Coordinates of C-alpha atoms in Angstrom, one line a residue:
Chain A
M1 CA 0.0 0.0 0.0
L2 CA 2.9 2.3 0.7
R3 CA 4.0 2.1 -3.0
S4 CA 0.5 3.0 -4.1
D5 CA 0.5 5.9 -1.7
L6 CA 3.8 7.1 -3.0
A7 CA 2.5 6.8 -6.6
G8 CA -0.6 8.8 -5.6
A9 CA 1.5 11.5 -4.0
A10 CA 3.9 11.6 -7.0
A11 CA 0.9 12.0 -9.3
V12 CA -0.4 15.0 -7.3
V13 CA 3.1 16.6 -7.4
R14 CA 3.4 15.9 -11.1
R15 CA -0.1 17.4 -11.7
D16 CA 0.9 20.6 -9.9
F17 CA 4.2 20.8 -11.8
L18 CA 2.3 20.4 -15.1
V19 CA -0.1 23.1 -14.2
F20 CA 2.7 25.4 -13.1
V21 CA 4.7 25.0 -16.3
S22 CA 1.7 25.4 -18.5
Y23 CA 1.8 29.1 -17.6
R24 CA 4.9 30.1 -19.6
F25 CA 5.8 33.3 -17.8
R26 CA 5.0 32.2 -14.3
F27 CA 8.5 31.1 -13.4
L28 CA 10.1 34.2 -15.0
S29 CA 7.7 36.5 -13.1
E30 CA 8.6 34.8 -9.9
I31 CA 12.3 35.4 -10.5
V32 CA 11.7 39.0 -11.2
A33 CA 9.5 39.4 -8.1
A34 CA 12.2 37.8 -5.9
T35 CA 14.9 40.0 -7.4
L36 CA 12.8 43.2 -6.8
A37 CA 12.1 42.1 -3.2
V38 CA 15.8 41.6 -2.5
A39 CA 16.5 45.0 -4.2
L40 CA 13.9 46.7 -2.0
F41 CA 15.5 45.4 1.2
Y42 CA 19.0 46.2 -0.1
Y43 CA 18.1 49.8 -0.4
V44 CA 16.2 49.8 2.9
S45 CA 19.3 48.3 4.6
R46 CA 21.3 51.3 3.5
L47 CA 19.3 53.4 5.9
V48 CA 19.9 51.0 8.9
T49 CA 22.4 52.5 11.3
S50 CA 20.8 50.9 14.5
G51 CA 23.1 49.6 17.1
A52 CA 21.4 46.2 16.7
F53 CA 23.5 45.7 13.5
T54 CA 27.2 46.4 13.0
S55 CA 26.6 47.5 9.3
S56 CA 24.0 47.9 6.7
D57 CA 25.2 44.7 5.0
E58 CA 24.6 42.8 8.2
Y59 CA 20.9 44.0 8.3
F60 CA 20.6 43.2 4.6
A61 CA 21.7 39.6 5.2
F62 CA 19.3 39.4 8.2
A63 CA 16.4 40.7 6.1
V64 CA 17.1 38.4 3.1
M65 CA 17.0 35.3 5.3
G66 CA 13.8 36.7 6.8
L67 CA 12.4 36.9 3.3
V68 CA 13.4 33.3 2.5
V69 CA 11.7 32.0 5.6
L70 CA 8.6 34.2 5.0
E71 CA 8.3 32.6 1.6
V72 CA 8.4 29.1 3.1
L73 CA 5.8 30.1 5.7
T74 CA 3.6 31.8 3.1
A75 CA 3.7 28.6 0.9
A76 CA 2.6 26.6 3.9
L77 CA 0.0 28.9 5.3
V78 CA -1.6 30.6 2.3
V79 CA -1.0 28.4 -0.8
M80 CA -2.4 25.2 0.6
P81 CA -5.8 26.5 1.9
L82 CA -6.1 28.6 -1.3
A83 CA -5.4 25.5 -3.5
L84 CA -8.1 23.5 -1.6
R85 CA -10.6 26.3 -2.1
Q86 CA -9.8 26.5 -5.8
E87 CA -10.3 22.8 -6.0
L88 CA -13.7 23.0 -4.3
V89 CA -14.8 25.8 -6.7
A90 CA -13.6 23.9 -9.7
G91 CA -15.1 20.6 -8.5
T92 CA -11.9 18.7 -8.7
F93 CA -11.6 18.0 -4.9
E94 CA -14.6 15.6 -5.3
R95 CA -12.3 13.2 -7.2
S96 CA -10.0 12.8 -4.2
L97 CA -13.0 11.9 -2.0
V98 CA -13.9 9.0 -4.3
S99 CA -10.3 7.9 -4.8
A100 CA -8.5 5.0 -3.2
F101 CA -5.7 7.4 -2.4
G102 CA -8.1 9.4 -0.1
P103 CA -8.6 13.1 0.8
V104 CA -6.2 13.4 3.8
Q105 CA -3.3 11.8 1.9
Y106 CA -4.3 14.0 -1.1
L107 CA -4.1 17.2 0.9
L108 CA -0.8 16.2 2.4
A109 CA 0.5 15.5 -1.1
M110 CA -0.8 18.9 -2.2
S111 CA 1.8 20.6 0.1
V112 CA 4.8 19.0 -1.7
F113 CA 4.9 21.1 -4.9
P114 CA 4.5 24.5 -3.2
F115 CA 7.3 23.5 -0.9
L116 CA 9.6 22.4 -3.8
S117 CA 8.8 25.6 -5.7
T118 CA 9.5 27.7 -2.6
L119 CA 12.8 25.9 -2.2
V120 CA 13.8 26.9 -5.7
R121 CA 12.6 30.5 -5.1
A122 CA 14.5 30.6 -1.9
M123 CA 17.7 29.6 -3.7
I124 CA 17.0 32.2 -6.4
T125 CA 16.5 34.9 -3.7
I126 CA 19.8 34.0 -2.0
T127 CA 21.6 33.8 -5.3
V128 CA 20.4 37.2 -6.3
A129 CA 21.3 38.6 -2.9
V130 CA 24.8 37.2 -3.2
V131 CA 25.6 37.8 -6.8
V132 CA 23.9 41.1 -7.5
F133 CA 24.0 42.8 -4.0
G134 CA 27.1 41.1 -2.5
M135 CA 25.5 39.5 0.5
P136 CA 28.2 37.7 2.5
V137 CA 27.7 33.9 2.7
D138 CA 29.3 31.3 5.0
W139 CA 30.0 28.7 2.2
S140 CA 31.2 26.1 4.7
T141 CA 27.6 25.6 6.1
A142 CA 25.3 27.2 3.5
I143 CA 24.4 23.8 1.9
L144 CA 22.9 22.8 5.2
A145 CA 20.3 25.4 4.7
L146 CA 18.4 23.0 2.3
P147 CA 17.6 20.4 4.9
T148 CA 16.9 23.2 7.4
V149 CA 14.3 24.7 5.1
A150 CA 12.8 21.2 4.6
L151 CA 12.6 20.8 8.4
G152 CA 11.2 24.2 8.8
F153 CA 8.5 23.4 6.2
V154 CA 7.5 20.3 8.1
A155 CA 7.3 22.4 11.3
F156 CA 5.1 25.0 9.6
L157 CA 2.9 22.4 7.8
P158 CA 0.8 21.8 10.9
F159 CA -0.4 25.4 10.8
A160 CA -1.2 24.9 7.1
L161 CA -3.1 21.7 7.8
L162 CA -5.1 23.4 10.6
I163 CA -6.1 26.3 8.3
T164 CA -6.9 23.9 5.6
A165 CA -9.0 21.9 8.1
A166 CA -10.9 25.2 8.8
V167 CA -11.7 25.5 5.1
F168 CA -14.0 22.4 5.5
V169 CA -15.8 24.1 8.3
V170 CA -16.0 27.8 7.6
K171 CA -15.0 27.8 3.9
Q172 CA -13.3 31.2 3.8
V173 CA -10.0 31.4 5.7
G174 CA -8.0 34.1 3.8
A175 CA -8.2 36.6 6.7
G176 CA -7.3 33.9 9.2
S177 CA -4.2 32.7 7.4
G178 CA -3.1 36.3 6.8
L179 CA -3.5 37.1 10.5
L180 CA -1.6 34.0 11.5
L181 CA 1.2 34.8 9.0
A182 CA 1.4 38.4 10.4
C183 CA 1.5 37.2 14.0
L184 CA 4.1 34.6 13.4
S185 CA 6.3 37.0 11.4
I186 CA 6.2 39.7 14.0
S187 CA 6.8 37.4 17.0
A188 CA 9.7 35.5 15.2
G189 CA 11.4 38.7 14.1
V190 CA 11.4 38.1 10.4
L191 CA 12.6 41.6 9.5
F192 CA 13.9 42.8 12.9
P193 CA 15.5 41.2 16.0
V194 CA 13.0 39.9 18.5
F195 CA 14.7 41.8 21.4
L196 CA 13.1 44.9 20.0
L197 CA 9.7 43.5 20.9
P198 CA 8.0 44.7 24.2
D199 CA 8.9 42.3 27.1
W200 CA 5.3 41.2 27.5
I201 CA 5.2 39.8 24.0
E202 CA 8.8 38.6 23.5
W203 CA 8.0 35.1 25.0
T204 CA 5.8 34.3 21.9
S205 CA 9.0 34.0 19.8
D206 CA 10.0 31.0 21.9
V207 CA 6.7 29.0 21.5
Q208 CA 6.5 28.8 17.7
P209 CA 8.7 27.1 15.0
L210 CA 9.5 30.2 12.9
T211 CA 12.0 31.5 15.4
P212 CA 14.3 28.5 15.5
A213 CA 14.0 28.1 11.7
L214 CA 15.1 31.7 11.3
D215 CA 17.9 31.4 13.8
L216 CA 19.3 28.3 12.1
L217 CA 19.1 29.6 8.6
R218 CA 20.7 32.9 9.5
H219 CA 23.5 31.0 11.2
L220 CA 24.1 28.5 8.4
V221 CA 23.9 30.9 5.5
T222 CA 25.3 34.2 6.9
G223 CA 27.2 33.0 9.9
S224 CA 25.2 35.0 12.4
P225 CA 25.7 33.9 16.1
I226 CA 23.4 31.2 17.6
D227 CA 23.3 29.7 21.1
S228 CA 23.5 26.1 20.0
V229 CA 22.9 24.6 16.5
W230 CA 21.8 21.2 17.9
T231 CA 19.4 22.6 20.5
T232 CA 17.8 24.9 17.9
T233 CA 17.5 22.0 15.4
L234 CA 16.0 19.8 18.1
R235 CA 13.5 22.6 19.0
L236 CA 12.4 22.8 15.3
A237 CA 12.2 19.1 15.0
A238 CA 10.1 18.9 18.2
F239 CA 7.6 21.4 16.9
A240 CA 7.2 19.2 13.8
A241 CA 7.0 15.9 15.7
V242 CA 4.4 17.2 18.2
L243 CA 2.3 19.4 15.9
L244 CA 2.1 17.3 12.7
P245 CA 0.2 14.3 14.1
V246 CA -2.1 16.7 16.0
S247 CA -2.9 18.7 12.9
I248 CA -3.5 15.5 10.8
V249 CA -6.0 14.4 13.4
A250 CA -7.7 17.8 13.3
L251 CA -7.8 17.8 9.5
S252 CA -9.4 14.3 9.5
A253 CA -11.9 15.4 12.1
C254 CA -12.9 18.5 10.2
L255 CA -13.3 16.5 7.0
R256 CA -15.5 14.0 8.8
Y257 CA -17.6 16.9 10.2
A258 CA -18.1 18.3 6.7
Q259 CA -19.0 14.9 5.3
R260 CA -21.5 14.3 8.1
H261 CA -23.1 17.7 7.5
G262 CA -23.0 17.2 3.8
T263 CA -21.1 20.5 3.3
V264 CA -17.7 19.0 2.2
L265 CA -18.1 20.1 -1.4
E266 CA -19.6 23.5 -0.6
Y267 CA -17.5 26.6 -1.0
Chain B
M1 CA -34.6 -10.1 -15.0
N2 CA -35.8 -9.3 -11.5
D3 CA -39.1 -7.7 -11.0
A4 CA -39.0 -4.2 -9.4
H5 CA -41.1 -5.5 -6.5
S6 CA -39.2 -8.6 -5.9
P7 CA -36.9 -8.7 -2.8
T8 CA -33.8 -8.6 -5.0
G9 CA -33.5 -5.2 -6.6
T10 CA -36.2 -3.7 -4.5
A11 CA -36.6 -0.1 -3.5
L12 CA -39.1 0.7 -0.8
G13 CA -41.8 3.1 -1.7
R14 CA -44.5 4.1 0.6
A15 CA -45.7 0.5 0.7
A16 CA -44.5 -2.0 3.3
A17 CA -40.8 -2.7 3.2
P18 CA -39.8 -6.1 1.8
A19 CA -36.9 -7.8 3.5
L20 CA -33.4 -7.1 2.1
T21 CA -31.8 -10.3 0.8
G22 CA -28.2 -9.1 1.6
R23 CA -27.1 -11.0 -1.5
A24 CA -26.9 -8.0 -3.8
R25 CA -23.7 -6.2 -4.6
L26 CA -24.8 -2.8 -3.4
V27 CA -27.1 -2.7 -0.4
L28 CA -28.6 0.5 1.1
D29 CA -30.5 -0.2 4.3
G30 CA -32.5 2.5 5.9
V31 CA -30.4 5.4 4.6
S32 CA -31.7 8.8 5.8
K33 CA -30.4 12.3 5.5
R34 CA -31.8 15.5 6.7
W35 CA -30.3 18.9 6.0
R36 CA -29.8 21.4 8.8
R37 CA -32.7 23.9 9.0
S38 CA -35.0 21.5 7.2
D39 CA -37.8 19.8 9.0
R40 CA -38.2 17.1 6.4
P41 CA -35.6 14.5 5.5
V42 CA -34.3 14.6 1.9
L43 CA -33.8 10.8 2.1
D44 CA -36.1 8.9 4.4
R45 CA -35.1 5.3 5.3
I46 CA -34.1 4.4 1.7
R47 CA -33.7 0.7 1.1
L48 CA -32.3 -0.5 -2.2
E49 CA -30.4 -3.5 -3.5
V50 CA -28.5 -3.5 -6.8
P51 CA -27.3 -7.0 -7.8
A52 CA -24.3 -7.6 -10.1
A53 CA -24.9 -7.0 -13.8
T54 CA -27.8 -4.7 -13.0
V55 CA -28.4 -1.1 -13.8
V56 CA -30.8 0.9 -11.7
V57 CA -32.0 4.3 -12.7
V58 CA -33.4 6.8 -10.2
A59 CA -35.4 9.7 -11.6
G60 CA -36.7 12.7 -9.8
R61 CA -37.4 16.4 -9.8
N62 CA -34.5 18.8 -9.3
G63 CA -33.6 19.2 -5.7
V64 CA -35.4 16.0 -4.6
G65 CA -32.2 14.4 -3.3
K66 CA -30.8 12.3 -6.2
T67 CA -27.3 13.8 -6.0
T68 CA -27.4 13.4 -2.2
L69 CA -28.2 9.7 -2.6
L70 CA -25.4 9.2 -5.0
R71 CA -22.9 11.1 -2.8
I72 CA -23.8 9.0 0.1
V73 CA -23.3 5.8 -1.9
A74 CA -20.0 7.2 -3.2
G75 CA -18.8 7.9 0.4
I76 CA -18.5 11.6 -0.3
I77 CA -21.0 12.5 2.4
A78 CA -22.3 10.5 5.3
A79 CA -25.8 9.4 6.0
D80 CA -27.5 10.4 9.3
A81 CA -28.8 6.8 9.6
G82 CA -28.7 3.6 7.8
S83 CA -25.9 1.8 6.1
V84 CA -24.3 1.4 2.7
A85 CA -22.5 -1.8 1.7
L86 CA -20.7 -2.8 -1.5
D87 CA -19.9 -6.5 -1.5
G88 CA -19.9 -6.2 2.3
L89 CA -17.6 -3.2 2.3
S90 CA -18.4 0.0 4.1
P91 CA -17.5 3.4 2.6
R92 CA -16.3 4.5 6.1
R93 CA -14.7 1.4 7.7
N94 CA -13.2 0.0 4.4
R95 CA -12.7 3.2 2.6
R96 CA -9.8 2.2 0.4
R97 CA -11.1 -1.2 -0.7
Y98 CA -14.6 0.4 -1.2
H99 CA -13.3 3.2 -3.4
R100 CA -11.2 0.9 -5.5
Q101 CA -14.6 -0.6 -6.6
V102 CA -16.5 2.6 -7.2
G103 CA -16.5 4.7 -10.3
F104 CA -18.2 8.1 -9.9
L105 CA -19.4 10.7 -12.4
S106 CA -20.8 13.8 -10.9
A107 CA -23.4 16.0 -12.5
G108 CA -22.3 18.9 -14.8
S109 CA -19.0 19.2 -16.6
A110 CA -16.7 20.2 -13.7
G111 CA -14.0 18.2 -12.0
L112 CA -11.3 18.6 -14.7
Y113 CA -8.1 20.6 -14.5
A114 CA -8.2 23.2 -17.2
R115 CA -4.5 23.1 -18.0
L116 CA -4.0 19.3 -18.1
T117 CA -4.4 17.3 -21.3
V118 CA -6.8 14.4 -21.7
A119 CA -4.0 11.9 -21.5
Q120 CA -2.5 13.6 -18.4
H121 CA -5.9 13.5 -16.7
L122 CA -6.2 9.7 -17.3
A123 CA -2.6 9.0 -16.1
Y124 CA -3.1 11.2 -13.0
W125 CA -6.3 9.4 -12.1
A126 CA -4.8 6.0 -12.7
S127 CA -2.3 6.7 -9.9
L128 CA -4.9 8.1 -7.5
A129 CA -7.1 5.1 -8.1
F130 CA -4.3 2.7 -7.3
V131 CA -4.2 1.1 -10.8
P132 CA -1.0 -1.1 -10.7
A133 CA 2.0 0.7 -12.2
G134 CA 2.5 -1.9 -14.9
E135 CA -1.1 -1.5 -16.1
R136 CA -1.5 2.2 -16.1
E137 CA -0.2 2.9 -19.6
E138 CA -2.3 0.2 -21.2
R139 CA -5.5 1.3 -19.3
V140 CA -4.9 4.9 -20.4
A141 CA -4.5 3.8 -24.1
S142 CA -7.5 1.6 -23.8
A143 CA -9.7 4.4 -22.3
L144 CA -8.6 6.8 -25.0
A145 CA -9.6 4.3 -27.7
R146 CA -12.8 3.2 -26.0
F147 CA -14.2 6.7 -25.5
E148 CA -12.9 8.0 -28.9
L149 CA -10.5 10.5 -27.2
E150 CA -7.4 9.5 -29.2
D151 CA -7.5 12.5 -31.4
V152 CA -7.7 14.9 -28.4
A153 CA -5.4 13.0 -26.1
G154 CA -2.9 15.9 -26.2
Q155 CA -5.5 18.6 -25.9
R156 CA -6.1 20.6 -22.7
A157 CA -9.4 20.1 -20.9
D158 CA -10.4 23.8 -21.3
R159 CA -10.2 23.4 -25.0
L160 CA -12.6 20.4 -25.2
S161 CA -16.2 20.5 -26.3
M162 CA -18.9 19.7 -23.7
G163 CA -19.3 16.3 -25.3
Q164 CA -15.6 15.6 -25.2
R165 CA -15.4 16.7 -21.6
Q166 CA -18.2 14.3 -20.7
R167 CA -16.5 11.4 -22.5
L168 CA -13.3 12.2 -20.6
R169 CA -15.2 12.3 -17.3
L170 CA -16.8 9.0 -18.1
A171 CA -13.4 7.5 -19.1
L172 CA -12.1 8.6 -15.7
A173 CA -15.0 7.0 -13.9
L174 CA -14.3 3.7 -15.6
L175 CA -10.5 3.7 -15.9
H176 CA -9.8 1.7 -12.7
E177 CA -12.4 -1.0 -13.7
P178 CA -14.8 -0.5 -10.8
T179 CA -17.6 -3.0 -10.0
L180 CA -20.1 -0.2 -9.1
L181 CA -20.7 2.8 -11.4
L182 CA -22.4 5.8 -10.0
L183 CA -23.6 8.3 -12.6
D184 CA -25.3 11.6 -11.9
E185 CA -27.1 12.9 -14.9
P186 CA -24.7 11.4 -17.4
W187 CA -26.7 12.4 -20.5
N188 CA -26.6 16.1 -19.8
S189 CA -25.0 18.3 -22.5
L190 CA -24.6 15.4 -24.9
D191 CA -25.8 15.2 -28.5
G192 CA -27.4 12.0 -29.9
E193 CA -24.0 10.5 -30.6
G194 CA -22.7 11.3 -27.1
I195 CA -25.9 9.8 -25.5
E196 CA -25.3 6.6 -27.6
L197 CA -21.7 6.4 -26.4
V198 CA -22.8 6.8 -22.7
N199 CA -25.5 4.2 -23.1
A200 CA -23.1 1.8 -24.9
A201 CA -20.6 2.3 -22.0
I202 CA -23.3 1.5 -19.4
L203 CA -24.4 -1.6 -21.3
D204 CA -20.8 -2.8 -21.8
F205 CA -20.1 -2.2 -18.1
K206 CA -23.2 -4.2 -17.2
A207 CA -22.3 -7.0 -19.6
R208 CA -19.0 -7.4 -17.8
G209 CA -20.9 -7.9 -14.6
G210 CA -20.8 -4.3 -13.3
S211 CA -23.6 -2.7 -11.2
G212 CA -24.8 0.7 -12.0
L213 CA -26.8 3.4 -10.1
V214 CA -27.8 6.2 -12.4
C215 CA -29.7 9.4 -11.5
T216 CA -31.5 11.4 -14.0
P217 CA -34.0 14.4 -13.8
S218 CA -37.7 13.8 -14.3
G219 CA -38.8 14.3 -17.9
H220 CA -36.6 11.7 -19.4
E221 CA -38.5 8.9 -21.0
L222 CA -37.7 6.2 -18.5
D223 CA -38.4 3.4 -21.0
A224 CA -35.7 4.8 -23.2
L225 CA -33.0 4.6 -20.5
P226 CA -30.5 1.6 -20.5
A227 CA -31.9 0.4 -17.2
D228 CA -33.0 -2.9 -15.7
R229 CA -35.1 -1.1 -13.2
T230 CA -36.2 2.5 -12.7
Y231 CA -37.3 4.2 -9.5
V232 CA -38.6 7.7 -8.8
L233 CA -37.3 9.6 -5.8
D234 CA -40.0 11.8 -4.2
G235 CA -40.5 13.0 -0.7
G236 CA -37.4 11.2 0.5
R237 CA -38.7 7.8 -0.7
L238 CA -38.0 5.6 -3.7
E239 CA -41.0 4.4 -5.6
A240 CA -40.8 1.7 -8.3
G241 CA -41.0 3.1 -11.8
A242 CA -40.9 1.5 -15.2
H243 CA -39.3 -1.9 -15.6
V244 CA -37.3 -2.2 -18.8
A245 CA -36.1 -5.5 -20.2
L246 CA -32.8 -5.3 -22.0

């Protein structure tokens, strides 16, 4: 059965890839968008003279890694629920409900292509930052950023599954996923160090997976200081290990709720 | 040919309920469904048996609950009460084995990916339906030939005519060689040639031992449908309709 499941998942990834490449300029426009985002933060960084950073270049590297993680988080939190909603509107989700593969496995498989394409965009973002804007890179550890991004995605996936689960119950979740994205971004310090946050809110950076993902990536790619690589990695892995099963159970429960109430195909 | 009022292949109308034999391939026993904010059930203790090599057509007005009935049998939504069994399998407890045996065609022309070609749709569905890897290519080629889709195999779904879309959707429903075929208004949007093709597919499926449950709106000439038995769904109950010998 595992082979059949893998074949089913591969078919979903291949489908998403075929749809993606059927739009000829989509990839090109994403490269341009990534380049412009990096350029924007390069010029903003020229204004940064805060004591939190020793130079404008240091803030630029800090912000670029924040952008990369933000892209991964957006892929997890926004793309998946949106894709499900599009499937409901187009009537294509119904096919997963009558397939041997099954809707929960199908939804999990739907997260793979957005992750892979985000990984490519992340590499493009870092490449543009290095080649065009001269961002310093610690080449001895930079390659480890790839498995770290993968681990980060798995740690963010539970949030995506919970929001996707909410689609089955309340149908419209755009505002909710945007709010969650904003809260996580602020509390993890995507574009600024978390010590700038008020004391009463700073603790939130310790209880979500975005912070360790950011700390690790910044350390591995740009060599920024970190307390302990292993402890931070374990924290990230723990978030994934604890939250993923919980979110899959929640997704299954919400799906069953919608099937019981006959609203599973409504949008 | 079974009589519509015999225990095998019987639907309960407002008359007394005959006992279910339990020998049929598909058995619906006391299936009920009521929508929230509605004081009347859309399906009221439906009992129906569909034996192997038998096609049952359910007709009814729009909104009477035909699609709800099919969706419950397909395992898409759950009944409030009662049970559905296909060769003893439950759509909930034996989901995977159940769905390997079910082919489903929803009403309308939706459910296709605009940017995927006809052949890509078939290959995609073959994997989701757990068609063995070694058989997928052959099944796709066979489906293309059988539903006269070879000429448009490389064409995107959004560039197909309504009739071609319906042929593709029917090919998807049958690709994994199910034993139960559920069709919701399969003749919609089809010209005479398309209707003949659907009817031929239903008869071929039945000839190979398959069971079919087909829903159609009222107004169709029931005698003209490729059915062994027809029922009318009204007020949440099934009533025996015309009985057509094939």
